[in-house]
């Protein structure tokens, strides 16, 4: 037996430990930067400046964060039921179809705020649908959800490319994408929000989806901790045998949870499709589904943690772009390595320092 | 055999103090354990026994006080240090890797080098030696989850001895054992003592204290209130020291007044996960106003029978009726709405979610009821008020419904389950091992509640490996052996007769 079950105060578990992990990830990244002959301090400065230094940077950072909030919530909901949904990527991709169809159908006739609810529902339904078969296979057949959702990422990607190249493409055009939505099919920018803090949004695609994401954080929090179904989800995740004892129906709970998870992933599509590019394009998800796994892990599957972790990854994405622009030696790939380190330390190795912290805490913490 | 006075005591605890937030679990505890003796520790649920032992084993750090091992001041900051100091522990809840073999579990953490080869063969011969020395037979290649609990426990003891333990701490080792398994354990402990090992034994069963210990210490509400030579004390004195008042060690009940049949089981056959028939064509009735006890050695189908009746396992054939309505194959949620209450045998895997707050566990299985929130919503205030009422009524300690369930002592966890199931006032209460790990004061209380249920016209089906419990609570006793009900007896049947039936020898 070891230190694993020694209780620690919350501020250590939820504050100090993620912070230490982050510091280590950055220290190692710093060493890498130093190795290729750049100054780590300079790099950090550039990164932070690019991400948070002006209104446009912040706009981009929050734009990325919006994606990650949706996918992070998606992973978290499934995780509470003990399900590891690796398929947020594919669910978001297919969700884009639902969102785009709503915009294509309505943008001629109504203003954006009428289209929005339809797009939200469309995205959620399509994303949920893409989670349905893996959920059903897990619930009824015991096929492992990790495997099936990964497979569905590939199937989803192939299907979307087919649809965009053969069905949704604008006749006579080369690019595999839908037509550009009119204003009635777009989500407006949140320039006023940035302006409130004295910044200028510039070209940043920061849009209303961010507010939808925050709203969904509240919804997910209430679902998990304030509803009977959420109670059942948590029971199933924490103790499958206790769930049987309590008569919590396994099949129904697994399928419904995955539908909700898929729906949240699908809603991520609102941000790039309706908010940024105003059309459906291939590969618009760009890995956000996978980042969602790290965000959910790091955020300890709690909406507040997820928002913070999503902003952190937003900073890394936007700041990384800026950094590779200003320091050509630091390529896009290097940025991916740094993001990978953060995922590694904050997600996969989240408990690495726990034994040491426990020892220090036991010796000095209570004095 | 009495240890010679010149030898330093094996263990001295001096002024040990430990707080968990507001809970003062150990208050300035002094304890001396002589080398080569068996020292019992008793006390109510939550008295701080496990905490004290966890401090000795380096699992918790004391806030104050000192530990002396064999006369030497010793700092035990983790379990590794405890092992180095020659201390081994068998926990209240086993710490074995379920799908590993016995041998693999024994060498876990002390494999000796990166390659397994040498270590494994060394361990194998070491195990053989331990087996021979102490009568600890167990097949080294058996998989843990396929072993009965009695043998799993033996593996825990082997693990400790393999690591060179001279001092062995056993925390409620007999809670999960059948009487025969317990006897075997005590023989082993006797041999260990005779070979000079020191043993600390925590138990709620005073009979065991009287039978095997040399000295006994009593804890109450975090304090060490008394230490006695076992030969110079009585069960009554110990009970009083523990609880602080006189305890009725017998159940008082009037004659039963059975009326309508509530539960009816017909030709029930149940198979376990591997397809082995565990319950074979069993039929019986339980009437309102009676307690029917099922006696039997663990593993003779009682668990599977309970699981089938409570909707946890689908029966292979046969039928179950509640109030004449067929309920065969319904899930636990439906059964609850039909008036079933279920105190499961295994509270950790079934009855509780250890990571939940106490209040969340006090609604488990009943969470869909309107009183815990309108429609789909969960009303936390309602849950907590409800939990507080049960805490008060059942004297669950500490009285804090927001505390994580894992942080309650074993006996108090059991009370959480018992309170939940009895308070929902079921027409049929199915009970497995209701007093496992529960102190004598609480046993008295739970027994009274069960009898009160009966007297209020409820049907109670009771499974327990404690023959005493079955005999003192039941109005009728069914004896199970190898999946069959081999006979029905009245509660005044002698222990001998029942014992023979349970062994499949007489009917
Ligand atoms: N990690 C913890 N956090 C908070 N409280 C704790 C923790 N561990 C134990 N306690 C509390 O300390 C007290 C003593 O618990 P302990 O487990 O030592 O009791 P015990 O004497 O072993 O009881 P039992 O006979 O029921 O096993 C209890 O009130 C318990 O709730
Ligand atoms: Mg205990």
Coordinates of C-alpha atoms in Angstrom, one line a residue, chain B:
Chain B
X1 CA 2.6 -18.4 28.0
X2 CA 3.6 -15.2 29.6
X3 CA 6.4 -13.1 28.1
X4 CA 9.4 -12.5 30.3
X5 CA 9.5 -9.0 31.8
X6 CA 13.1 -8.4 30.8
X7 CA 12.3 -8.3 27.1
X8 CA 11.4 -4.9 25.8
X9 CA 7.8 -4.7 24.7
X10 CA 7.2 -5.3 20.9
X11 CA 5.2 -2.1 20.6
X12 CA 4.9 1.0 22.7
X13 CA 2.6 3.8 21.6
X14 CA 3.1 7.0 23.6
X15 CA 0.6 9.8 23.5
X16 CA -0.6 9.2 19.9
X17 CA -2.9 11.9 18.7
X18 CA -4.8 12.2 15.5
X19 CA -7.4 14.5 14.1
X20 CA -9.3 14.4 10.8
X21 CA -10.7 17.9 10.6
X22 CA -13.2 18.2 13.4
X23 CA -13.1 14.4 14.2
X24 CA -10.6 13.7 17.0
X25 CA -10.0 10.0 16.0
X26 CA -7.2 9.3 18.5
X27 CA -6.8 11.2 21.8
X28 CA -3.4 10.8 23.5
X29 CA -3.3 7.0 23.2
X30 CA -0.9 5.0 25.2
X31 CA -0.5 1.3 24.4
X32 CA 2.0 -1.4 25.3
X33 CA 2.1 -4.7 23.6
X34 CA 4.3 -7.5 25.0
X35 CA 6.5 -9.5 22.7
X36 CA 5.1 -12.9 21.8
X37 CA 1.5 -12.1 22.9
X38 CA -1.8 -11.7 21.3
X39 CA -3.3 -8.3 22.2
X40 CA -6.9 -7.6 21.4
X41 CA -8.3 -4.1 20.7
X42 CA -12.0 -3.6 21.0
X43 CA -14.3 -0.6 20.8
X44 CA -17.4 0.8 19.2
X45 CA -17.6 1.7 15.5
X46 CA -15.6 4.8 14.9
X47 CA -13.8 4.5 18.2
X48 CA -10.5 4.9 16.3
X49 CA -9.1 1.4 16.2
X50 CA -8.3 1.3 12.5
X51 CA -6.9 4.8 12.6
X52 CA -4.5 3.9 15.4
X53 CA -3.4 0.8 13.5
X54 CA -3.0 2.8 10.3
X55 CA -0.7 5.1 12.2
X56 CA 1.3 2.2 13.5
X57 CA 1.5 0.9 9.9
X58 CA 2.6 4.3 8.5
X59 CA -0.5 4.9 6.5
X60 CA -1.4 8.0 8.5
X61 CA 0.9 10.3 10.3
X62 CA 0.1 11.0 13.9
X63 CA -0.3 14.7 14.8
X64 CA 1.6 13.9 18.0
X65 CA 3.1 11.1 20.1
X66 CA 5.9 8.5 19.6
X67 CA 6.2 4.9 18.5
X68 CA 8.7 2.5 20.1
X69 CA 9.3 -0.9 18.4
X70 CA 11.3 -3.4 20.6
X71 CA 12.3 -0.6 22.8
X72 CA 13.7 1.6 20.0
X73 CA 12.2 4.9 19.0
X74 CA 11.0 4.4 15.5
X75 CA 9.6 6.9 13.0
X76 CA 7.1 5.2 10.6
X77 CA 6.4 7.7 7.8
X78 CA 5.1 5.2 5.3
X79 CA 4.2 1.5 5.1
X80 CA 7.6 0.7 3.7
X81 CA 9.1 1.9 7.0
X82 CA 6.6 -0.2 8.9
X83 CA 7.6 -3.3 6.9
X84 CA 11.3 -2.5 7.6
X85 CA 10.5 -2.3 11.3
X86 CA 8.9 -5.8 11.0
X87 CA 5.3 -4.8 11.1
X88 CA 2.7 -6.5 8.8
X89 CA -0.9 -5.6 8.4
X90 CA -4.0 -7.5 7.3
X91 CA -6.5 -4.8 6.5
X92 CA -10.2 -4.8 7.2
X93 CA -10.7 -4.7 3.5
X94 CA -8.2 -6.8 1.6
X95 CA -5.6 -5.2 -0.6
X96 CA -5.1 -8.0 -3.1
X97 CA -4.9 -7.8 -6.9
X98 CA -7.9 -9.9 -7.7
X99 CA -6.8 -11.3 -11.1
X100 CA -3.3 -12.2 -9.9
X101 CA -2.3 -15.5 -8.6
X102 CA -1.5 -16.1 -4.9
X103 CA 2.2 -16.2 -5.6
X104 CA 2.1 -13.0 -7.7
X105 CA 0.3 -11.2 -4.9
X106 CA 2.7 -12.4 -2.3
X107 CA 5.8 -11.1 -4.2
X108 CA 4.1 -7.9 -5.4
X109 CA 6.5 -5.0 -4.6
X110 CA 9.3 -7.3 -3.4
X111 CA 9.9 -9.1 -6.7
X112 CA 13.6 -8.9 -6.3
X113 CA 15.1 -7.5 -9.6
X114 CA 13.6 -6.6 -12.9
X115 CA 13.3 -10.2 -14.2
X116 CA 10.8 -12.3 -12.5
X117 CA 12.4 -15.8 -12.8
X118 CA 14.6 -16.0 -9.7
X119 CA 12.3 -14.1 -7.5
X120 CA 9.4 -16.3 -8.4
X121 CA 11.1 -19.6 -7.6
X122 CA 12.6 -18.2 -4.4
X123 CA 9.2 -17.0 -3.4
X124 CA 7.7 -20.4 -4.2
X125 CA 10.0 -22.2 -1.8
X126 CA 9.6 -19.5 0.8
X127 CA 5.9 -19.9 0.6
X128 CA 6.3 -23.7 1.0
X129 CA 8.3 -23.1 4.2
X130 CA 5.7 -20.6 5.6
X131 CA 3.0 -23.1 4.8
X132 CA 4.8 -25.9 6.7
X133 CA 5.7 -23.7 9.6
X134 CA 2.4 -22.1 10.3
X135 CA -0.2 -24.4 8.7
X136 CA -1.1 -21.7 6.1
X137 CA -2.0 -24.0 3.2
X138 CA -3.0 -22.2 0.0
X139 CA -2.4 -23.1 -3.6
X140 CA 0.3 -20.6 -4.8
X141 CA -1.1 -20.7 -8.4
X142 CA -4.7 -20.1 -7.6
X143 CA -6.2 -16.8 -8.8
X144 CA -7.3 -14.6 -5.9
X145 CA -10.8 -13.8 -7.1
X146 CA -11.6 -17.5 -7.3
X147 CA -10.6 -18.1 -3.7
X148 CA -13.0 -18.0 -0.8
X149 CA -12.5 -15.0 1.5
X150 CA -10.9 -17.2 4.2
X151 CA -8.1 -18.2 1.9
X152 CA -7.8 -14.6 0.5
X153 CA -7.1 -13.6 4.1
X154 CA -4.5 -16.3 4.4
X155 CA -2.8 -14.8 1.4
X156 CA -2.7 -11.4 3.2
X157 CA -1.1 -13.1 6.2
X158 CA 1.4 -14.8 3.9
X159 CA 2.2 -11.5 2.3
X160 CA 3.1 -10.0 5.7
X161 CA 5.1 -13.0 6.8
X162 CA 7.0 -13.1 3.5
X163 CA 8.1 -9.6 4.1
X164 CA 9.5 -10.6 7.4
X165 CA 6.8 -9.4 9.7
X166 CA 7.5 -10.0 13.4
X167 CA 4.4 -8.0 14.5
X168 CA 1.1 -8.8 12.8
X169 CA -1.9 -6.4 12.9
X170 CA -5.2 -7.9 12.0
X171 CA -8.1 -5.5 11.6
X172 CA -11.4 -7.4 12.0
X173 CA -10.1 -10.5 10.4
X174 CA -13.1 -12.6 11.2
X175 CA -15.8 -10.3 10.0
X176 CA -15.9 -12.1 6.7
X177 CA -15.1 -15.6 7.8
X178 CA -17.3 -18.5 8.6
X179 CA -17.0 -19.9 12.1
X180 CA -14.9 -22.8 10.8
X181 CA -12.6 -20.5 8.9
X182 CA -12.3 -18.3 12.0
X183 CA -11.3 -21.3 14.1
X184 CA -8.6 -22.2 11.6
X185 CA -7.4 -18.6 11.6
X186 CA -7.1 -18.7 15.4
X187 CA -5.1 -21.9 15.3
X188 CA -2.7 -20.2 12.9
X189 CA -2.5 -17.2 15.2
X190 CA -1.8 -19.4 18.1
X191 CA 1.1 -21.1 16.2
X192 CA 2.5 -17.7 15.2
X193 CA 2.4 -16.5 18.8
X194 CA 4.1 -19.7 20.1
X195 CA 6.9 -19.0 17.6
X196 CA 7.4 -15.6 19.1
X197 CA 5.4 -13.3 16.8
X198 CA 3.4 -10.5 18.3
X199 CA -0.2 -10.1 17.2
X200 CA -2.7 -7.3 17.5
X201 CA -6.2 -8.3 16.9
X202 CA -9.1 -6.0 16.3
X203 CA -12.5 -7.5 16.5
X204 CA -16.1 -6.8 17.5
X205 CA -16.6 -10.4 18.7
X206 CA -16.0 -10.6 22.4
X207 CA -16.1 -14.4 22.2
X208 CA -13.0 -14.3 20.1
X209 CA -11.3 -11.9 22.5
X210 CA -11.9 -14.3 25.3
X211 CA -10.8 -17.3 23.3
X212 CA -7.5 -16.2 22.0
X213 CA -6.0 -13.0 23.4
X214 CA -3.7 -12.6 26.3
X215 CA -4.4 -8.9 26.9
X216 CA -7.2 -6.7 25.7
X217 CA -7.5 -2.9 25.4
X218 CA -10.8 -1.0 25.1
X219 CA -11.2 2.2 23.0
X220 CA -14.1 4.6 23.3
X221 CA -14.6 7.7 21.2
X222 CA -10.9 8.1 20.4
X223 CA -9.6 7.3 23.9
X224 CA -8.0 4.2 25.3
X225 CA -10.2 3.6 28.3
X226 CA -9.0 0.3 29.8
X227 CA -6.5 -2.5 29.4
X228 CA -7.2 -5.9 31.0
X229 CA -5.6 -9.3 31.3
X230 CA -8.1 -11.5 29.3
X231 CA -8.1 -14.1 32.0
X232 CA -9.2 -11.5 34.6
X233 CA -12.2 -10.1 32.8
X234 CA -15.6 -11.1 31.4
X235 CA -17.6 -10.5 28.3
X236 CA -20.1 -8.4 30.3
X237 CA -17.3 -6.2 31.7
X238 CA -15.8 -5.6 28.3
X239 CA -19.1 -4.9 26.7
X240 CA -19.8 -2.3 29.4
X241 CA -16.4 -0.7 29.1
X242 CA -16.9 -0.4 25.3
X243 CA -20.3 1.1 25.2
X244 CA -20.4 2.8 28.5
X245 CA -23.6 1.1 29.6
X246 CA -24.9 -2.4 30.1
X247 CA -25.5 -4.2 26.8
X248 CA -28.1 -6.8 26.2
X249 CA -26.2 -9.6 24.5
X250 CA -29.4 -11.5 23.7
X251 CA -32.3 -10.6 21.4
X252 CA -35.6 -10.2 23.2
X253 CA -38.5 -11.0 21.1
X254 CA -42.0 -12.3 21.5
X255 CA -43.6 -15.1 19.4
X256 CA -44.1 -14.3 15.7
X257 CA -47.5 -13.8 14.3
X258 CA -47.1 -14.8 10.6
X259 CA -49.9 -13.9 8.3
X260 CA -50.0 -13.7 4.4
X261 CA -47.3 -14.9 2.2
X262 CA -45.2 -12.0 1.0
X263 CA -42.3 -13.7 -0.8
X264 CA -42.8 -16.9 -2.5
X265 CA -39.9 -18.7 -4.3
X266 CA -40.8 -21.6 -6.6
X267 CA -38.3 -24.1 -8.1
X268 CA -35.7 -21.4 -8.3
X269 CA -32.4 -22.4 -10.0
X270 CA -29.6 -19.8 -10.3
X271 CA -26.2 -20.1 -12.0
X272 CA -23.2 -18.0 -11.3
X273 CA -21.1 -16.1 -13.8
X274 CA -19.3 -19.3 -14.9
X275 CA -22.5 -21.2 -15.5
X276 CA -22.2 -23.3 -12.4
X277 CA -25.5 -24.1 -10.7
X278 CA -25.4 -22.5 -7.3
X279 CA -29.0 -22.6 -6.3
X280 CA -30.8 -25.8 -7.4
X281 CA -34.6 -26.0 -7.5
X282 CA -35.3 -24.2 -4.3
X283 CA -38.8 -23.4 -3.1
X284 CA -39.9 -21.6 0.1
X285 CA -42.3 -18.9 1.4
X286 CA -41.7 -15.9 3.7
X287 CA -44.8 -14.6 5.4
X288 CA -45.6 -11.1 6.7
X289 CA -44.7 -10.9 10.4
X290 CA -41.9 -13.6 10.4
X291 CA -38.2 -13.7 10.1
X292 CA -36.9 -16.6 8.0
X293 CA -33.2 -17.3 8.4
X294 CA -31.1 -19.1 5.9
X295 CA -28.2 -20.8 7.5
X296 CA -25.3 -22.3 5.7
X297 CA -21.6 -22.3 5.2
X298 CA -20.6 -19.4 2.9
X299 CA -20.5 -20.5 -0.7
X300 CA -23.4 -22.9 -0.6
X301 CA -25.7 -20.7 -2.8
X302 CA -27.0 -18.2 -0.3
X303 CA -25.4 -15.2 -2.0
X304 CA -26.8 -16.2 -5.4
X305 CA -30.2 -16.8 -3.9
X306 CA -30.2 -13.3 -2.4
X307 CA -29.1 -11.9 -5.7
X308 CA -31.8 -13.6 -7.7
X309 CA -34.5 -12.4 -5.2
X310 CA -33.3 -8.8 -5.2
X311 CA -33.0 -8.4 -9.0
X312 CA -29.2 -8.4 -9.2
X313 CA -28.9 -11.8 -11.0
X314 CA -31.3 -13.3 -13.4
X315 CA -32.4 -16.8 -12.4
X316 CA -31.9 -19.6 -14.8
X317 CA -35.3 -21.0 -14.1
X318 CA -38.1 -21.0 -11.6
X319 CA -40.3 -18.2 -10.3
X320 CA -40.4 -15.5 -7.6
X321 CA -43.5 -13.9 -6.4
X322 CA -44.0 -10.8 -4.2
X323 CA -47.6 -10.5 -2.9
X324 CA -48.6 -13.1 -5.4
X325 CA -47.3 -11.1 -8.4
X326 CA -44.6 -12.7 -10.5
X327 CA -41.4 -10.6 -10.2
X328 CA -39.0 -13.0 -11.8
X329 CA -36.2 -11.2 -13.7
X330 CA -37.3 -7.7 -12.7
X331 CA -34.6 -5.2 -12.0
X332 CA -33.8 -3.8 -8.5
X333 CA -35.5 -0.5 -9.2
X334 CA -38.9 -2.2 -10.1
X335 CA -38.6 -4.5 -7.1
X336 CA -38.1 -1.6 -4.8
X337 CA -41.3 0.0 -6.0
X338 CA -43.0 -3.3 -5.2
X339 CA -41.9 -3.1 -1.6
X340 CA -38.5 -4.8 -1.5
X341 CA -35.7 -3.6 0.7
X342 CA -32.2 -5.1 0.4
X343 CA -29.3 -4.9 2.8
X344 CA -26.6 -6.5 0.6
X345 CA -23.9 -8.8 1.9
X346 CA -21.2 -6.8 0.4
X347 CA -21.6 -3.2 1.3
X348 CA -18.5 -2.0 -0.5
X349 CA -19.3 -3.4 -3.9
X350 CA -23.1 -3.0 -3.8
X351 CA -24.6 -1.1 -0.9
X352 CA -22.5 2.0 -1.2
X353 CA -20.6 4.2 -3.6
X354 CA -17.5 4.9 -1.5
X355 CA -16.6 8.1 -3.4
X356 CA -20.0 9.7 -2.7
X357 CA -21.0 11.9 0.2
X358 CA -23.0 10.1 2.9
X359 CA -26.2 11.9 1.9
X360 CA -25.8 10.7 -1.7
X361 CA -25.6 7.1 -0.4
X362 CA -28.6 7.5 1.8
X363 CA -30.8 7.7 -1.3
X364 CA -29.1 5.0 -3.5
X365 CA -31.8 3.0 -5.1
X366 CA -34.5 5.3 -4.0
X367 CA -33.2 8.4 -5.7
X368 CA -36.1 8.4 -8.3
X369 CA -38.6 9.0 -5.5
X370 CA -40.5 12.3 -5.5
X371 CA -39.3 13.2 -2.1
X372 CA -35.8 13.6 -3.4
X373 CA -36.7 16.2 -6.0
X374 CA -39.4 17.0 -8.4
X375 CA -39.3 15.3 -11.8
X376 CA -35.8 14.9 -13.1
X377 CA -34.3 17.2 -10.6
X378 CA -32.4 16.1 -7.5
X379 CA -33.1 18.2 -4.5
X380 CA -29.9 18.2 -2.5
X381 CA -31.5 19.8 0.5
X382 CA -34.2 17.2 0.7
X383 CA -31.5 14.4 0.4
X384 CA -29.4 16.0 3.2
X385 CA -32.3 16.5 5.5
X386 CA -33.3 12.9 5.0
X387 CA -29.7 11.8 5.6
X388 CA -29.5 13.9 8.8
X389 CA -32.6 12.3 10.1
X390 CA -31.2 8.8 9.6
X391 CA -27.8 9.8 11.0
X392 CA -29.6 10.9 14.1
X393 CA -31.9 7.9 14.4
X394 CA -29.1 5.3 13.8
X395 CA -26.4 7.2 15.6
X396 CA -24.1 7.2 12.6
X397 CA -20.8 8.8 13.5
X398 CA -19.5 11.3 12.7
X399 CA -22.8 13.0 12.2
X400 CA -21.9 14.7 9.0
X401 CA -23.9 13.9 5.9
X402 CA -21.4 15.7 3.7
X403 CA -18.4 13.5 4.6
X404 CA -17.2 11.1 1.9
X405 CA -18.5 7.7 2.6
X406 CA -15.0 6.1 2.4
X407 CA -14.0 8.1 5.4
X408 CA -16.6 6.5 7.7
X409 CA -15.5 3.6 9.8
X410 CA -16.6 0.2 8.6
X411 CA -19.4 -0.3 11.1
X412 CA -20.8 3.2 10.4
X413 CA -20.8 2.4 6.7
X414 CA -22.9 -0.6 7.5
X415 CA -25.3 1.5 9.5
X416 CA -25.7 3.9 6.5
X417 CA -27.0 1.0 4.5
X418 CA -29.2 -0.5 7.2
X419 CA -30.7 2.9 7.9
X420 CA -31.5 3.5 4.3
X421 CA -33.2 0.1 3.7
X422 CA -35.1 -0.1 7.0
X423 CA -36.3 3.6 6.9
X424 CA -37.9 3.1 3.5
X425 CA -40.2 0.7 5.3
X426 CA -40.3 -2.2 2.8
X427 CA -42.9 -4.9 2.9
X428 CA -40.2 -7.5 2.3
X429 CA -36.7 -6.9 3.7
X430 CA -33.9 -9.2 2.3
X431 CA -30.9 -9.0 4.5
X432 CA -27.4 -10.4 4.0
X433 CA -24.9 -10.3 6.9
X434 CA -26.6 -7.3 8.6
X435 CA -24.1 -7.0 11.4
X436 CA -20.8 -7.7 9.7
X437 CA -18.2 -5.4 11.2
X438 CA -20.7 -3.7 13.5
X439 CA -20.1 -3.2 17.2
X440 CA -22.1 -4.9 19.9
X441 CA -24.1 -1.8 20.7
X442 CA -25.1 -1.4 17.1
X443 CA -25.7 -5.1 16.7
X444 CA -28.2 -4.8 19.5
X445 CA -29.8 -1.9 17.8
X446 CA -29.9 -3.5 14.4
X447 CA -31.4 -6.7 15.8
X448 CA -34.0 -4.7 17.6
X449 CA -34.9 -2.9 14.4
X450 CA -35.2 -6.1 12.4
X451 CA -37.5 -7.6 15.1
X452 CA -39.5 -4.4 15.1
X453 CA -39.9 -4.7 11.3
X454 CA -41.2 -8.2 11.9
X455 CA -43.6 -7.1 14.6
X456 CA -44.9 -4.4 12.3
X457 CA -46.0 -7.1 10.0
X458 CA -43.1 -7.1 7.5
X459 CA -41.5 -10.2 6.0
X460 CA -37.8 -10.6 6.7
X461 CA -35.5 -12.9 4.9
X462 CA -32.1 -13.1 6.6
X463 CA -28.9 -14.7 5.5
X464 CA -26.0 -14.8 7.8
X465 CA -22.9 -16.9 8.4
X466 CA -23.3 -16.1 12.1
X467 CA -25.2 -19.1 13.4
X468 CA -25.9 -17.2 16.6
X469 CA -27.5 -14.4 14.7
X470 CA -29.7 -16.7 12.7
X471 CA -30.8 -18.6 15.7
X472 CA -31.6 -15.6 17.8
X473 CA -33.5 -13.6 15.1
X474 CA -35.2 -16.3 13.0
X475 CA -38.7 -17.7 13.5
X476 CA -37.9 -20.5 11.0
X477 CA -34.5 -21.6 9.8
X478 CA -33.8 -23.0 6.4
X479 CA -30.5 -24.7 6.0
X480 CA -28.7 -24.5 2.7
X481 CA -26.1 -27.0 1.5
X482 CA -24.7 -27.2 -2.0
X483 CA -27.5 -25.2 -3.5
X484 CA -30.3 -27.1 -1.9
X485 CA -32.5 -26.3 1.0
X486 CA -31.7 -29.4 3.0
X487 CA -34.1 -28.8 5.8
X488 CA -36.3 -26.5 7.9
X489 CA -35.8 -26.2 11.6
X490 CA -37.1 -24.1 14.5
X491 CA -34.7 -21.6 16.2
X492 CA -34.3 -23.7 19.3
X493 CA -32.6 -26.4 17.3
X494 CA -29.1 -27.0 18.7
X495 CA -26.0 -25.6 17.1
X496 CA -24.7 -29.1 16.7
X497 CA -27.6 -30.3 14.7
X498 CA -27.6 -27.2 12.5
X499 CA -23.8 -27.5 12.1
X500 CA -24.2 -31.1 10.8
X501 CA -26.9 -30.1 8.4
X502 CA -24.8 -27.2 7.1
X503 CA -22.0 -29.6 6.5
X504 CA -24.3 -31.8 4.4
X505 CA -24.1 -34.7 6.9
X506 CA -27.5 -34.8 8.4
X507 CA -30.9 -33.6 7.3

